[in-house]
XYZ file of C-alpha atoms in Angstrom:
584
model
C -5.134 -39.025 39.297
C -4.631 -42.310 37.275
C -1.240 -42.451 38.551
C -2.409 -42.392 42.096
C -5.103 -44.736 41.302
C -2.487 -47.325 39.795
C -0.255 -46.996 42.841
C -2.729 -47.646 45.351
C -4.364 -50.488 43.153
C -0.745 -52.206 43.305
C -0.435 -51.770 46.910
C -4.057 -53.300 47.336
C -3.577 -56.185 45.193
C -0.149 -56.982 47.092
C -1.862 -56.965 50.333
C -4.770 -59.345 49.008
C -2.123 -61.662 47.540
C 0.068 -61.762 50.906
C -3.107 -62.223 52.976
C -4.021 -65.166 50.739
C -0.501 -66.828 51.121
C -0.702 -66.379 54.481
C -4.127 -68.043 54.989
C -2.575 -71.082 53.487
C 0.697 -70.912 54.969
C -0.169 -70.502 58.588
C -2.718 -73.695 58.855
C -0.194 -75.792 57.380
C 2.302 -75.091 59.754
C -0.247 -76.232 62.700
C -0.844 -80.049 60.815
C 0.643 -82.780 62.788
C 2.332 -85.714 61.189
C -0.380 -88.127 60.231
C -2.974 -85.520 59.772
C -1.910 -84.639 56.189
C -5.020 -84.136 54.154
C -3.932 -84.306 50.473
C -7.512 -82.575 49.528
C -6.645 -79.546 51.530
C -3.273 -79.335 49.679
C -5.044 -79.362 46.636
C -7.197 -76.530 47.430
C -4.315 -74.675 49.020
C -2.198 -74.921 45.761
C -5.271 -74.027 43.451
C -5.651 -70.814 45.730
C -2.228 -69.872 45.575
C -2.065 -70.462 41.595
C -5.221 -68.197 41.547
C -3.561 -65.387 43.499
C -0.400 -65.631 41.719
C -2.377 -65.268 37.979
C -4.419 -62.595 39.478
C -1.372 -60.669 40.352
C 0.057 -61.547 37.026
C -3.060 -60.132 35.225
C -2.831 -57.181 37.413
C 0.911 -56.553 36.631
C 0.151 -57.089 32.535
C -3.010 -54.298 33.397
C -0.396 -52.058 35.098
C 2.228 -52.101 32.450
C -0.393 -51.397 29.936
C -1.546 -48.188 31.673
C 1.960 -47.035 32.403
C 2.652 -47.596 28.478
C -0.575 -45.404 27.623
C 0.468 -42.755 30.162
C 3.874 -42.524 28.718
C 2.794 -42.299 25.262
C 0.312 -39.476 26.059
C 3.073 -37.756 27.741
C 5.330 -38.187 24.802
C 2.484 -36.823 22.652
C 2.353 -33.489 24.814
C 5.856 -33.175 24.951
C 5.986 -33.473 21.144
C 3.172 -31.256 20.514
C 4.447 -28.846 22.864
C 7.752 -29.088 21.000
C 6.206 -28.410 17.852
C 4.247 -25.283 18.771
C 7.646 -23.816 20.519
C 9.686 -24.521 17.569
C 7.358 -23.548 14.774
C 5.909 -20.471 16.810
C 7.022 -16.930 15.191
C 6.867 -15.561 19.004
C 9.560 -15.821 21.483
C 8.533 -17.916 24.401
C 10.611 -17.709 27.543
C 10.327 -18.972 31.255
C 12.469 -17.445 33.797
C 12.284 -18.033 37.680
C 11.702 -15.165 39.841
C 15.150 -13.741 40.183
C 15.123 -13.426 36.362
C 17.396 -16.476 35.386
C 16.634 -18.337 32.161
C 14.794 -21.632 32.501
C 13.664 -22.214 28.937
C 14.049 -20.247 25.560
C 12.160 -21.398 22.457
C 14.027 -21.831 19.101
C 12.612 -18.678 17.839
C 15.037 -16.399 19.891
C 17.835 -17.734 17.303
C 15.604 -16.933 14.327
C 14.640 -13.493 15.370
C 17.588 -12.526 17.442
C 20.477 -14.656 16.274
C 21.157 -16.012 19.705
C 21.682 -19.848 20.273
C 20.849 -21.682 23.227
C 24.333 -21.685 24.615
C 24.616 -17.726 24.007
C 21.522 -17.217 26.248
C 22.828 -19.284 28.902
C 26.198 -17.053 28.946
C 24.494 -13.590 28.895
C 21.760 -11.911 31.290
C 18.545 -10.599 29.873
C 18.918 -7.475 31.124
C 22.085 -6.840 29.024
C 20.141 -7.500 25.907
C 17.595 -4.887 26.756
C 18.076 -1.143 25.544
C 18.974 1.008 28.479
C 16.065 3.544 27.718
C 13.435 0.645 27.853
C 15.009 -1.345 30.781
C 13.089 0.580 33.518
C 9.834 -0.254 31.636
C 10.607 -3.844 31.411
C 11.640 -4.188 35.025
C 8.241 -2.526 35.977
C 5.908 -4.807 34.011
C 7.835 -7.901 35.250
C 7.177 -6.698 38.942
C 3.643 -6.173 38.055
C 3.265 -9.445 36.667
C 4.795 -11.035 39.884
C 2.299 -9.178 42.213
C -1.218 -9.646 39.845
C -0.355 -12.541 37.795
C -0.559 -10.855 34.472
C 1.791 -8.384 33.093
C 0.877 -5.225 30.860
C 1.700 -5.376 27.239
C 4.750 -3.314 26.526
C 6.949 -2.365 23.542
C 10.739 -2.452 23.907
C 13.952 -2.939 21.961
C 16.332 -5.861 22.438
C 20.026 -6.378 20.901
C 20.332 -8.589 18.050
C 23.203 -10.841 17.988
C 24.970 -8.399 15.351
C 24.326 -5.101 17.141
C 21.236 -3.845 15.738
C 17.954 -3.286 17.920
C 14.799 -5.334 17.435
C 11.498 -3.865 18.279
C 9.473 -6.523 20.473
C 6.080 -6.567 21.842
C 6.259 -8.484 25.060
C 3.360 -9.981 27.561
C 4.204 -11.992 30.784
C 2.153 -14.469 32.806
C 2.950 -15.719 36.311
C 2.901 -19.660 37.022
C 2.287 -20.161 40.826
C 3.255 -23.205 43.031
C 1.248 -25.144 45.399
C 1.336 -22.194 47.942
C 0.100 -19.690 45.446
C 2.954 -17.872 45.233
C 4.491 -16.703 41.715
C 7.558 -19.413 41.034
C 7.970 -18.614 37.329
C 7.217 -16.307 34.579
C 6.065 -17.182 31.286
C 7.098 -14.464 28.871
C 5.869 -14.041 25.096
C 7.946 -11.628 22.942
C 6.929 -10.756 19.164
C 8.809 -8.688 16.539
C 6.811 -5.818 15.489
C 9.373 -4.279 13.365
C 7.595 -5.398 10.049
C 4.399 -4.527 11.341
C 5.385 -1.043 12.226
C 6.830 -0.555 9.145
C 3.588 -1.399 7.249
C 1.650 0.825 9.704
C 3.982 3.477 9.012
C 3.422 3.163 5.013
C -0.304 2.984 5.739
C -0.452 6.148 7.516
C 1.797 7.514 4.822
C -0.547 6.458 2.292
C -3.622 7.913 4.196
C -1.692 11.356 4.754
C -0.952 11.279 0.704
C -4.559 10.751 0.107
C -5.815 13.436 2.465
C -3.254 16.013 1.003
C -4.557 15.080 -2.289
C -8.080 15.632 -1.565
C -7.500 19.015 -0.277
C -5.082 20.164 -2.811
C -7.525 19.051 -5.665
C -10.124 20.959 -4.115
C -7.979 24.012 -3.733
C -6.816 23.664 -7.149
C -10.293 23.482 -8.806
C -11.469 26.633 -7.037
C -7.945 28.427 -7.773
C -8.326 27.505 -11.515
C -11.757 29.219 -11.771
C -10.033 32.311 -10.219
C -7.300 31.988 -12.695
C -9.215 31.601 -15.457
C -11.126 34.907 -14.777
C -7.886 36.633 -14.131
C -5.906 35.261 -17.233
C -9.163 36.094 -19.367
C -9.642 39.662 -18.486
C -6.013 40.644 -18.339
C -5.913 39.251 -21.908
C -8.574 41.490 -22.977
C -6.757 44.490 -21.161
C -3.425 43.317 -22.821
C -5.081 43.574 -26.242
C -6.281 47.162 -25.397
C -2.945 48.723 -24.462
C -0.502 49.516 -26.734
C 2.792 48.086 -26.800
C 4.702 51.521 -25.700
C 2.266 52.114 -22.962
C 3.669 52.386 -19.422
C 1.431 49.971 -18.015
C 1.932 47.603 -20.774
C 4.918 45.696 -18.966
C 2.623 45.371 -15.499
C -0.284 43.719 -17.442
C 2.457 41.443 -19.224
C 3.743 40.484 -15.707
C 0.127 39.872 -14.331
C -0.486 37.443 -17.403
C 2.695 35.755 -16.882
C 2.130 35.019 -13.313
C -1.236 33.896 -13.899
C 0.039 31.445 -16.514
C 2.735 30.187 -13.973
C -0.041 29.706 -11.392
C -1.898 27.706 -13.770
C 0.914 25.408 -14.311
C 1.250 24.921 -10.372
C -2.458 24.136 -10.112
C -2.118 21.616 -13.028
C 0.553 20.019 -10.999
C -1.409 19.831 -7.868
C -4.225 18.215 -9.630
C -1.975 15.596 -11.155
C -0.650 14.677 -7.817
C -4.256 14.544 -6.384
C -5.276 12.428 -9.366
C -8.088 14.665 -10.148
C -6.859 15.850 -13.664
C -8.542 14.860 -16.851
C -6.230 12.368 -19.183
C -6.407 11.404 -22.318
C -5.319 7.864 -22.321
C -4.467 5.619 -25.406
C -2.743 2.739 -26.322
C 1.033 3.183 -27.025
C 4.478 1.971 -27.016
C 6.248 3.002 -24.095
C 9.635 2.496 -25.925
C 8.354 4.825 -28.350
C 7.956 7.696 -25.949
C 11.546 7.253 -24.531
C 13.186 7.151 -27.615
C 11.111 10.206 -29.111
C 12.352 12.175 -25.910
C 16.008 10.665 -25.977
C 17.527 13.785 -27.649
C 15.804 16.163 -25.676
C 17.030 14.408 -22.398
C 20.505 14.648 -23.583
C 20.139 18.488 -24.008
C 18.452 18.615 -20.426
C 21.180 16.645 -18.236
C 24.160 18.096 -20.158
C 27.436 16.623 -21.249
C 28.658 15.465 -17.999
C 26.083 13.092 -17.280
C 26.054 9.753 -19.427
C 22.470 8.742 -20.708
C 21.877 5.021 -20.984
C 18.553 3.485 -22.429
C 17.954 -0.270 -22.142
C 14.855 -1.003 -24.159
C 13.092 -4.354 -24.156
C 12.278 -4.941 -28.161
C 9.536 -7.116 -26.734
C 8.004 -4.535 -24.485
C 4.296 -4.776 -24.363
C 1.852 -2.074 -24.765
C 0.231 0.329 -22.097
C -2.831 2.663 -22.029
C -1.610 6.075 -20.650
C -1.825 9.788 -21.291
C 1.304 10.206 -23.714
C 1.941 13.871 -22.400
C 1.816 12.832 -18.995
C 4.152 9.969 -19.349
C 6.631 12.637 -20.869
C 6.150 14.646 -17.847
C 6.881 11.538 -15.539
C 10.259 10.797 -17.534
C 11.080 14.503 -17.603
C 10.636 14.863 -13.743
C 12.686 11.736 -13.052
C 15.326 13.129 -15.251
C 15.656 16.567 -13.762
C 15.896 15.057 -10.461
C 18.642 12.728 -11.542
C 20.279 15.710 -12.721
C 20.168 17.829 -9.651
C 21.537 14.830 -7.725
C 24.702 14.439 -9.749
C 26.187 17.838 -9.741
C 29.427 16.484 -10.361
C 28.412 14.027 -13.167
C 27.428 10.687 -13.418
C 25.245 7.779 -15.085
C 21.388 7.830 -15.814
C 20.022 4.670 -16.901
C 16.232 4.400 -18.391
C 15.209 0.757 -18.480
C 11.990 -0.902 -19.717
C 11.155 -4.451 -19.670
C 8.031 -6.868 -19.300
C 7.235 -8.383 -15.668
C 4.333 -10.368 -13.903
C 3.192 -9.278 -10.622
C 2.646 -12.456 -8.936
C 0.925 -13.129 -5.589
C 4.546 -13.185 -3.782
C 5.538 -10.095 -5.524
C 2.397 -8.134 -4.277
C 2.702 -9.079 -0.751
C 5.397 -6.514 -0.335
C 2.777 -3.818 -0.182
C 0.658 -2.603 2.561
C -2.238 -1.617 0.363
C -4.050 -3.705 -2.341
C -2.006 -4.252 -5.634
C -3.585 -6.087 -8.634
C -1.451 -9.084 -9.690
C -0.777 -9.482 -13.528
C 1.414 -8.543 -16.216
C 3.078 -4.868 -16.203
C 5.312 -2.950 -18.110
C 8.319 -1.731 -15.770
C 9.965 1.637 -16.470
C 13.052 2.085 -14.232
C 15.239 5.186 -13.956
C 18.328 4.872 -12.198
C 20.895 7.595 -11.478
C 24.504 7.446 -9.543
C 23.520 10.576 -7.643
C 23.771 11.269 -3.849
C 20.778 9.152 -2.890
C 18.289 9.692 -0.085
C 17.851 8.412 3.565
C 14.827 6.743 4.588
C 13.172 9.604 6.164
C 13.592 11.559 2.691
C 11.851 8.662 0.889
C 8.681 8.901 3.148
C 8.172 12.261 1.944
C 9.219 12.680 -1.483
C 5.968 12.318 -3.277
C 4.262 14.930 -0.917
C 3.515 18.397 -2.686
C 5.814 21.134 -2.088
C 8.422 19.046 -0.272
C 11.728 19.429 -1.811
C 15.345 19.012 -0.460
C 16.696 21.754 -3.071
C 17.933 25.045 -1.813
C 15.320 27.892 -1.789
C 14.258 29.050 -5.404
C 15.381 25.845 -6.957
C 12.377 23.860 -7.045
C 8.496 23.871 -6.330
C 8.447 20.671 -4.618
C 5.636 19.456 -7.196
C 7.860 17.377 -9.676
C 7.616 13.700 -7.816
C 4.043 14.550 -6.601
C 2.958 15.163 -10.417
C 4.559 11.779 -11.024
C 2.869 9.857 -8.223
C -0.374 11.369 -9.308
C -0.025 10.304 -12.887
C 0.990 6.623 -12.110
C -1.746 6.391 -9.789
C -4.511 7.677 -12.003
C -3.144 5.513 -14.797
C -3.698 2.362 -12.741
C 0.127 1.797 -11.920
C 2.320 1.778 -9.071
C 5.618 3.261 -8.178
C 8.723 2.091 -5.906
C 11.634 4.224 -4.794
C 15.083 2.613 -3.763
C 17.888 4.678 -2.347
C 20.568 4.880 0.053
C 22.873 7.858 0.786
C 25.645 7.891 -1.517
C 24.461 4.894 -3.647
C 22.173 6.710 -6.016
C 18.466 6.273 -6.485
C 16.272 4.180 -8.645
C 12.571 4.738 -9.497
C 10.311 1.885 -10.727
C 6.974 2.451 -12.354
C 4.772 -0.555 -12.815
C 2.030 0.259 -15.710
C -0.516 -2.393 -16.436
C 0.027 -4.093 -19.864
C -2.910 -4.268 -22.380
C -3.277 -6.441 -25.297
C -4.872 -3.742 -27.444
C -4.143 -2.331 -30.828
C -2.101 1.063 -30.929
C -4.552 3.432 -31.948
C -3.931 5.021 -35.482
C -2.996 8.681 -35.464
C -5.681 11.015 -37.050
C -4.894 12.312 -40.291
C -3.417 15.953 -40.427
C -5.774 18.435 -41.682
C -4.826 22.073 -41.969
C -5.963 24.600 -39.212
C -8.411 27.067 -40.017
C -6.878 30.426 -41.274
C -9.217 32.120 -38.829
C -10.188 31.211 -35.283
C -13.446 33.098 -35.804
C -16.851 31.783 -36.584
C -20.580 32.283 -36.896
C -22.024 29.110 -35.362
C -24.165 28.633 -32.494
C -22.590 27.503 -29.102
C -24.593 26.845 -25.701
C -22.298 27.588 -22.738
C -22.884 25.788 -19.426
C -20.830 26.912 -16.390
C -21.926 27.294 -12.767
C -19.258 29.818 -12.088
C -20.801 33.061 -13.195
C -17.495 35.125 -13.467
C -15.880 32.458 -15.831
C -19.199 31.829 -17.454
C -19.478 35.853 -18.462
C -15.513 36.061 -19.483
C -15.967 32.719 -21.690
C -19.321 34.489 -23.414
C -17.343 37.563 -24.194
C -14.496 35.652 -25.644
C -16.990 33.748 -27.851
C -19.126 36.588 -28.957
C -15.948 38.841 -29.767
C -14.939 35.915 -32.100
C -18.378 35.944 -34.130
C -20.150 33.174 -32.443
C -23.710 33.431 -31.308
C -23.816 32.251 -27.419
C -26.373 31.049 -25.114
C -25.562 30.517 -21.657
C -26.981 28.360 -18.832
C -25.834 28.275 -15.171
C -26.311 24.449 -14.755
C -27.165 21.239 -16.476
C -31.131 21.696 -15.849
C -31.121 25.247 -17.138
C -29.415 23.737 -20.417
C -31.902 21.073 -20.808
C -34.890 23.507 -20.281
C -33.251 25.765 -23.016
C -32.765 23.000 -25.384
C -36.522 21.949 -24.910
C -37.870 25.162 -25.352
C -35.686 26.509 -28.498
C -35.741 25.040 -31.805
C -32.914 26.917 -33.070
C -30.049 24.968 -34.307
C -27.274 24.602 -31.558
C -23.851 23.385 -33.254
C -21.851 22.937 -30.133
C -22.184 22.246 -26.343
C -19.389 23.985 -24.202
C -19.809 22.672 -20.796
C -18.136 22.323 -17.379
C -17.734 18.830 -16.187
C -18.336 18.930 -12.212
C -21.641 20.834 -11.752
C -24.185 20.776 -8.910
C -27.104 18.489 -10.174
C -26.458 17.376 -13.637
C -22.838 16.818 -14.557
C -21.499 17.696 -17.582
C -21.421 14.319 -19.049
C -24.797 13.525 -18.040
C -26.189 16.558 -19.971
C -23.959 15.827 -22.949
C -25.609 12.477 -23.134
C -29.088 13.790 -22.777
C -28.690 16.597 -25.265
C -27.221 14.042 -27.797
C -30.169 12.144 -27.609
C -32.219 15.308 -28.626
C -29.712 16.780 -31.168
C -27.513 13.946 -32.402
C -25.526 16.485 -34.572
C -24.402 18.622 -31.838
C -20.498 18.740 -31.006
C -19.236 18.558 -27.730
C -16.486 20.480 -25.738
C -15.682 19.835 -21.984
C -13.830 22.324 -19.818
C -12.564 21.478 -16.202
C -9.816 21.980 -13.696
C -10.188 18.658 -12.384
C -12.788 15.753 -12.615
C -13.719 15.531 -9.214
C -14.324 12.317 -7.173
C -17.501 11.051 -9.049
C -15.976 11.438 -12.450
C -12.514 10.280 -11.676
C -13.015 6.767 -13.147
C -14.653 7.955 -16.068
C -12.043 10.412 -17.364
C -12.262 8.997 -20.498
C -14.577 10.771 -22.857
C -16.757 9.586 -25.784
C -15.509 9.747 -29.240
C -15.717 12.690 -31.209
C -15.762 14.990 -27.982
C -13.080 17.258 -27.298
C -11.949 18.646 -23.765
C -10.150 21.925 -22.739
C -8.224 22.181 -19.230
C -9.067 25.288 -16.966
C -7.446 27.792 -16.706
C -7.283 28.530 -20.477
C -6.231 31.698 -22.407
C -8.430 33.340 -25.104
C -6.449 31.779 -27.702
C -6.767 28.350 -26.370
C -10.424 28.539 -26.184
C -10.737 29.999 -29.324
C -8.694 27.135 -31.208
C -10.284 24.363 -29.298
C -14.032 25.496 -30.449
C -12.840 25.948 -33.875
C -11.099 22.482 -33.885
C -14.173 20.947 -32.589
C -16.541 22.656 -35.095
C -14.288 21.944 -38.094
C -13.896 18.324 -37.111
C -17.864 18.053 -36.751
C -18.012 19.294 -40.422
C -15.540 16.615 -41.292
C -17.504 13.830 -39.746
C -20.509 14.945 -41.395
C -19.278 15.107 -44.913
C -17.826 11.893 -44.388
């Protein structure tokens, strides 16, 4: 609009100047000799000079306006250049026949093609054959309605691999309203798809964990009853009885099932850990001889332990299980021998490092445990499933599929993270990151001789909501000589404590119960009976206790399902420790 105004103004000023000159020139042509008037000449000359000055002023004004318009045009072009060159998306302009008119520099960054390359090849040649029809339909739709639908298709990179793109097209119409060009915006969504897949995998793992944890909890209670009563029957059947082998096999199967449920609970992060501050190097060094025997002579074991390694807070037994499972998997991946490297070192997870994860990761100091083998490796599809329970690549009968799922649960419950790096034929590396702590290593408790007998005469308050298991535990404890009071939940236990003045030496309680949990019950009983001992029992901690799986000092824990001997020893140890505390 401004350009048109300047043009018409220039024409108008020119016409005015022409008319002005003519108005002075024509009268002067009619002046006869002798009629010359100098005054009129002066007026005419001044008017002509004024018109010329007016034209000069306009010319200067016009040039200033043209300069301003050129500067604004340059700014717009520069802004467009910055946007097109800085945009991560690929922007293309094509005519209605599909011929390229413009391609943004992002094409070279994402697909590797220079502008000269793009002019030499057809866009159709770069599109995956299976996606070409979909792209053509979207382009035709954009020509008809002005806006194309969002589609996803694959485009060939200059090096030959396929890049997944998300594309939208918009039409540019001419003065007649007909589609003249198409503006196409392509976005590389390969990384987004990878993160989405990792997130779905994480959700699936969490769902499987919740399911397996709930099943294991209920199954543990049943196994506790099966194992307990089988032991009672076993004790009453002599060695030579024909039924004794069958009873032994029932007990053996029950204990094996209990091991499987513990692994499920480890995966679901619902087991009770007994963490303490420790040196990871010491754990690896103590296991080294056993690991040598486990992998055999055809596999070389090397340990690279950082002498300045920091401390971690973890359950030592579970850490040993993690290293053991890694070692077993490495051994099975190297049937013809190879090399196994266990490495530890300090590291800092900074903001840049944690961006690689699709889920929140806490930056800070960590201790790295890295286990590398030179085995057969894994493809990406296998890596996506290796932490799922019951998934295994081993032949039938040679693996439960719970080894790495147990590792996953232990690491997560310990506040750490785990990575796997592998390619077929190139071996595998597992990296475990555990939070580094600055606390002192806890001193080992002084050794005390175990009781010569697991029997006792003390009084025990037994609290368990599963009736069959409660009955079994009461029978076991009574056969050992203890006086047992039982309650089906926390409320009944508190009512008993309030109405009975008889001394109670020990509380044996389940952790997860309806109403009042075992921990809350213990806290309230300790306020009323400060000298009472506490033994917790559970198959899993459950979601409400999972963040508080560290028990107060002086309390004890027994994992369900337990054998009669395990229960007897745990009760005796707790009561003996209580006596030692009172003496000291």
